[in-house]
XYZ file of C-alpha atoms in Angstrom:
382
model
C 4.802 -20.220 13.891
C 8.545 -19.595 14.246
C 8.992 -15.898 15.046
C 12.726 -15.911 14.349
C 14.208 -14.450 11.177
C 17.167 -15.911 9.341
C 20.406 -13.987 8.951
C 19.604 -13.645 5.251
C 16.191 -12.104 5.978
C 17.589 -9.669 8.544
C 20.338 -8.702 6.110
C 17.738 -8.043 3.391
C 15.786 -5.742 5.691
C 18.953 -3.879 6.679
C 19.957 -3.426 3.036
C 16.532 -1.936 2.276
C 16.789 0.421 5.264
C 20.232 1.628 4.241
C 19.138 2.063 0.627
C 16.043 4.056 1.648
C 17.926 6.264 4.107
C 20.664 7.110 1.626
C 18.653 7.367 -1.609
C 15.002 8.272 -0.936
C 14.917 11.087 1.622
C 15.960 14.165 -0.332
C 13.408 16.993 -0.567
C 10.488 14.939 0.771
C 9.112 17.992 2.612
C 9.117 20.107 -0.548
C 7.584 17.315 -2.633
C 4.877 16.805 -0.028
C 4.054 20.530 -0.136
C 3.888 20.457 -3.952
C 2.096 17.059 -4.155
C 4.954 15.918 -6.364
C 5.767 12.293 -7.234
C 9.471 11.457 -7.560
C 9.919 9.408 -10.746
C 13.643 9.412 -10.002
C 13.151 7.715 -6.627
C 10.638 5.310 -8.194
C 13.305 4.200 -10.644
C 15.816 3.887 -7.824
C 13.395 1.520 -6.067
C 13.069 -0.526 -9.250
C 16.830 -0.630 -9.819
C 17.364 -1.783 -6.228
C 14.867 -4.602 -6.826
C 11.963 -3.574 -4.621
C 9.342 -3.784 -7.398
C 10.469 -7.312 -8.227
C 9.789 -8.725 -4.759
C 6.234 -9.792 -5.595
C 7.338 -11.712 -8.716
C 9.236 -14.919 -9.520
C 12.584 -14.767 -11.282
C 11.000 -15.662 -14.625
C 9.394 -12.209 -14.798
C 11.706 -10.111 -12.630
C 15.099 -11.415 -13.635
C 16.032 -11.437 -9.931
C 16.235 -14.135 -7.300
C 12.888 -15.141 -5.820
C 11.886 -13.529 -2.527
C 9.340 -15.363 -0.365
C 6.319 -13.435 0.870
C 7.465 -13.146 4.500
C 10.837 -11.798 3.386
C 9.124 -9.316 1.086
C 6.923 -8.124 3.963
C 10.019 -7.682 6.113
C 11.659 -5.692 3.290
C 8.578 -3.450 3.019
C 8.766 -2.856 6.765
C 12.377 -1.805 6.240
C 11.272 0.540 3.453
C 8.832 2.277 5.807
C 11.523 2.628 8.458
C 14.170 4.051 6.149
C 12.026 6.143 3.770
C 10.370 9.251 5.218
C 8.270 9.665 2.072
C 5.200 7.645 3.076
C 3.583 8.354 -0.288
C 6.410 6.673 -2.191
C 6.326 3.634 0.105
C 2.565 3.386 -0.406
C 2.968 3.689 -4.192
C 5.541 0.882 -4.273
C 3.261 -1.414 -2.271
C 0.160 -0.537 -4.314
C 1.976 -1.245 -7.590
C 3.357 -4.571 -6.338
C 0.424 -6.077 -4.496
C -2.702 -4.672 -6.177
C -1.582 -4.861 -9.824
C 1.474 -7.073 -10.319
C 0.343 -9.898 -8.036
C -3.197 -10.274 -9.513
C -1.689 -10.189 -13.005
C 0.796 -12.882 -11.987
C -1.940 -15.192 -10.689
C -4.758 -14.499 -13.164
C -3.148 -13.276 -16.395
C -2.381 -15.593 -19.298
C 1.241 -16.318 -20.171
C 1.425 -13.850 -23.059
C 0.016 -10.988 -20.967
C 2.369 -11.725 -18.081
C 5.362 -11.838 -20.405
C 4.309 -8.563 -21.995
C 3.815 -6.502 -18.843
C 5.419 -7.990 -15.724
C 9.124 -7.688 -16.654
C 8.644 -4.026 -17.574
C 6.647 -3.362 -14.427
C 9.347 -4.910 -12.246
C 11.978 -2.725 -13.938
C 9.973 0.439 -13.290
C 9.289 1.020 -16.982
C 5.533 0.670 -16.482
C 3.543 1.942 -13.500
C 0.382 0.050 -12.540
C -2.788 1.388 -10.911
C -5.734 -0.444 -9.363
C -9.083 1.037 -10.472
C -12.254 -0.196 -8.800
C -13.952 2.721 -6.924
C -16.561 4.780 -8.776
C -18.747 7.835 -8.072
C -21.476 5.587 -6.609
C -19.368 2.564 -5.675
C -17.063 2.803 -2.678
C -17.472 0.453 0.273
C -20.256 -1.251 -1.725
C -17.508 -2.112 -4.131
C -19.454 -4.328 -6.533
C -22.290 -1.880 -7.197
C -20.135 -0.484 -9.980
C -21.534 0.786 -13.289
C -18.507 0.602 -15.613
C -19.262 -1.870 -18.404
C -17.181 -3.998 -20.732
C -19.211 -5.048 -23.784
C -17.971 -7.766 -26.104
C -16.835 -6.699 -29.558
C -14.599 -8.107 -32.256
C -11.280 -9.078 -30.684
C -12.158 -8.023 -27.151
C -14.324 -5.544 -25.262
C -15.519 -1.935 -25.320
C -14.992 -0.320 -21.938
C -17.239 2.543 -20.748
C -17.370 4.198 -17.340
C -15.461 6.187 -14.752
C -13.125 5.244 -11.911
C -12.340 7.597 -9.060
C -9.748 7.876 -6.297
C -7.213 5.879 -8.304
C -3.820 5.891 -6.608
C -1.091 6.418 -9.232
C -3.841 6.969 -11.812
C -2.553 10.307 -13.201
C 0.883 8.843 -13.992
C 0.131 5.140 -14.532
C 0.786 3.325 -17.788
C -1.613 0.444 -17.138
C -4.577 -0.044 -14.813
C -6.341 -3.079 -13.435
C -9.955 -2.099 -14.126
C -13.079 -3.870 -12.846
C -16.163 -3.712 -15.089
C -19.503 -5.429 -15.675
C -19.475 -7.942 -18.524
C -22.956 -9.167 -17.555
C -24.956 -6.379 -15.836
C -27.892 -8.734 -15.190
C -25.697 -10.997 -13.042
C -24.881 -8.283 -10.490
C -21.554 -8.762 -8.760
C -21.151 -12.157 -10.433
C -21.025 -10.338 -13.745
C -17.883 -8.363 -12.829
C -14.664 -9.043 -14.747
C -11.135 -7.637 -14.471
C -9.056 -6.137 -17.288
C -5.557 -4.771 -17.656
C -5.958 -1.557 -19.638
C -3.204 0.455 -21.296
C -3.917 4.061 -20.383
C -2.574 5.544 -23.603
C -5.330 3.703 -25.494
C -7.908 5.609 -27.521
C -10.976 6.306 -25.408
C -9.088 6.718 -22.106
C -9.166 10.081 -20.322
C -6.792 10.562 -17.409
C -7.762 13.235 -14.879
C -5.270 15.548 -13.139
C -3.673 14.832 -9.812
C -6.101 15.622 -6.993
C -4.733 17.403 -3.933
C -5.443 15.546 -0.724
C -4.859 15.600 3.015
C -1.968 13.131 3.124
C 0.126 10.761 1.024
C 0.527 13.757 -1.256
C 3.550 12.376 -3.088
C 1.532 9.539 -4.632
C -0.695 10.928 -7.440
C -4.428 10.364 -7.100
C -7.139 10.907 -9.688
C -9.887 9.820 -12.076
C -9.847 7.503 -15.085
C -12.654 7.717 -17.662
C -13.342 5.250 -20.472
C -15.372 5.918 -23.609
C -15.589 2.982 -26.032
C -12.046 2.007 -25.098
C -11.042 -1.207 -26.834
C -9.443 -3.823 -24.563
C -8.039 -7.018 -26.175
C -9.567 -10.253 -24.917
C -6.120 -11.396 -23.755
C -6.042 -8.502 -21.289
C -8.963 -9.932 -19.347
C -7.667 -11.522 -16.124
C -9.345 -14.863 -15.586
C -12.712 -15.838 -17.091
C -15.695 -13.526 -17.383
C -17.378 -13.013 -14.037
C -14.199 -13.788 -12.069
C -13.858 -10.226 -10.795
C -15.415 -10.980 -7.400
C -13.233 -14.043 -6.860
C -10.117 -12.168 -7.960
C -10.833 -9.169 -5.754
C -11.817 -11.235 -2.701
C -8.747 -13.431 -3.036
C -6.313 -10.574 -3.351
C -7.874 -8.395 -0.681
C -6.247 -10.758 1.820
C -2.845 -10.245 0.184
C -3.452 -6.493 -0.165
C -4.584 -5.926 3.418
C -1.631 -7.931 4.649
C 0.990 -6.168 2.570
C -0.070 -2.625 1.736
C 0.350 -1.403 5.330
C 3.566 -3.328 6.026
C 5.659 -0.222 5.507
C 3.637 1.577 8.171
C 5.010 -0.817 10.783
C 8.489 0.393 9.872
C 7.307 4.001 10.008
C 5.831 3.424 13.474
C 9.185 1.999 14.620
C 11.047 5.077 13.332
C 8.360 7.333 14.846
C 8.797 5.687 18.260
C 12.586 5.985 18.160
C 12.390 9.657 17.161
C 10.014 10.368 20.043
C 12.175 8.536 22.601
C 15.232 10.481 21.468
C 13.335 13.775 21.653
C 11.885 13.287 25.155
C 15.311 12.319 26.490
C 16.845 15.561 25.230
C 13.996 18.052 25.641
C 13.989 19.554 29.129
C 11.272 21.448 30.987
C 11.075 22.304 34.697
C 14.659 21.143 35.119
C 14.334 17.584 33.779
C 13.840 15.651 30.513
C 10.171 15.671 29.545
C 10.294 11.884 29.289
C 10.399 11.802 33.096
C 6.847 13.155 33.220
C 4.372 10.308 33.450
C 1.897 11.843 30.991
C 4.659 11.870 28.356
C 6.170 8.467 29.124
C 2.717 6.854 29.076
C 2.211 8.057 25.520
C 5.553 6.540 24.542
C 4.537 3.226 26.125
C 1.233 3.271 24.229
C 3.156 3.855 20.984
C 5.376 0.850 21.756
C 2.370 -1.349 22.519
C 0.621 -0.379 19.272
C 3.801 -1.088 17.326
C 4.338 -4.545 18.806
C 0.727 -5.699 18.468
C 0.604 -4.429 14.890
C 3.874 -6.163 14.043
C 2.679 -9.487 15.472
C -0.582 -9.300 13.521
C 1.359 -8.472 10.354
C 3.801 -11.363 10.704
C 1.064 -13.829 11.612
C -1.115 -12.863 8.645
C 1.861 -12.980 6.264
C 2.786 -16.423 7.604
C -0.754 -17.686 6.977
C -0.664 -16.442 3.383
C 2.798 -17.860 2.720
C 1.712 -21.276 3.995
C -1.369 -21.261 1.756
C -3.958 -20.746 4.495
C -7.015 -18.527 4.461
C -6.533 -15.253 6.313
C -9.746 -13.305 5.687
C -10.357 -12.683 9.395
C -6.708 -12.051 10.234
C -6.218 -9.691 7.285
C -9.291 -7.696 8.310
C -8.102 -7.448 11.919
C -4.628 -6.435 10.754
C -5.957 -3.750 8.419
C -8.256 -2.408 11.160
C -5.725 -2.497 13.986
C -2.641 -1.289 12.108
C -4.502 1.476 10.278
C -5.982 2.904 13.451
C -2.826 2.394 15.530
C -0.794 4.451 13.056
C -3.267 7.318 13.391
C -3.184 7.203 17.210
C 0.592 6.948 17.396
C 1.020 9.784 14.895
C -1.213 11.981 17.056
C 0.779 11.005 20.152
C 4.012 11.897 18.329
C 2.696 15.420 17.773
C 1.650 15.731 21.426
C 5.059 14.534 22.556
C 6.823 17.115 20.379
C 4.372 19.894 21.238
C 4.483 22.972 19.030
C 7.543 21.633 17.216
C 5.548 18.597 16.134
C 2.689 20.773 14.922
C 4.706 22.822 12.462
C 5.338 21.439 8.982
C 9.090 22.036 9.117
C 9.604 19.236 11.657
C 8.026 16.559 9.482
C 6.241 15.076 12.511
C 2.790 16.282 11.465
C 3.183 14.739 8.006
C 2.952 11.229 9.446
C -0.433 12.078 10.949
C -1.775 13.376 7.644
C -0.413 10.324 5.842
C -1.800 7.898 8.425
C -5.460 8.877 7.990
C -5.672 7.255 4.545
C -4.993 3.889 6.189
C -8.447 3.844 7.775
C -10.042 4.372 4.339
C -8.216 2.667 1.455
C -8.295 -1.124 0.887
C -11.560 -1.190 2.853
C -12.487 1.268 5.594
C -12.111 0.444 9.259
C -15.888 0.125 9.434
C -15.857 -2.502 6.684
C -13.102 -4.432 8.496
C -15.219 -4.444 11.666
C -18.148 -5.776 9.623
C -15.965 -8.600 8.265
C -14.737 -9.604 11.712
C -18.274 -9.445 13.119
C -19.532 -11.652 10.285
C -16.743 -14.175 10.934
C -17.970 -14.277 14.560
C -21.461 -15.168 13.339
C -22.966 -11.770 14.146
């Protein structure tokens, strides 16, 4: 693997950083406190072209961006944008809804939805978790029963990121309950359809600026053309795109960890105690070194996994290790950032503690850290 980036790729990342710093950082503290999503900033991201980076020009109207370049751009987004919830929402929309639709939807469905999604006119949510189906993701109970012209959808999805404000959702449901997980199919559902009930935004520990809630379906009609792939392809679709999702959805956190490290270095150089900068104390400098090590190992895992996916190789093991390592490193570095800043880092006004609250979700969504360890162990033959 060539670890160098072209001038064009570095320029793209810098443009994203400058855009995020100048356009996306107003009132993030207040919006975090109010659990408020910024539709204005979402549209700014779309207008800049961020939402189009997972799509070819045919559907986005913009020049194609290869996967590695898109990952680098998402890293830049995390560095420049202090609203971790918005960065997460952008990645979730792109990689867990747009990309599966691009690969598994029929031409008419792609033409109908993808251009509008890339322009920010439609927001997409990924709905798979249920009251009794979390890590055991394919023990779901939502059903899709054949009817004239399509399917009748019945069931409930929980913990749906973007669910309360989404226009469409990628919903997994049983089309053949007797076949177990091999009877799961995937559907793109318009959430203003009759029979859809959208729950309110649920308050949560972190990532408060991305709405989070429940979707319920009662005899909701879904046209047959909105099924992605054949019946029973849900497992294959989900397994295939978990590699893409685990590679991409945390890419912005690498940028956040870079910004976090730089902020801490600047602070410990200026903050003085006992007549010298606190960075001169070994207990403080060691934490900074640990933050740097976590950042660099996470970045290398991210680039390697993205390279594997771009070159058409399997990355199940690498994606699991990346998700595990990066998710847990962000938590540890966010805790170290608070310790470095002391009481100032603990108070909400500083913004330092927000990264810690936001980081915890990374050890849960897209497969918990425990599930990632199980995957790696299984790949080792254990």
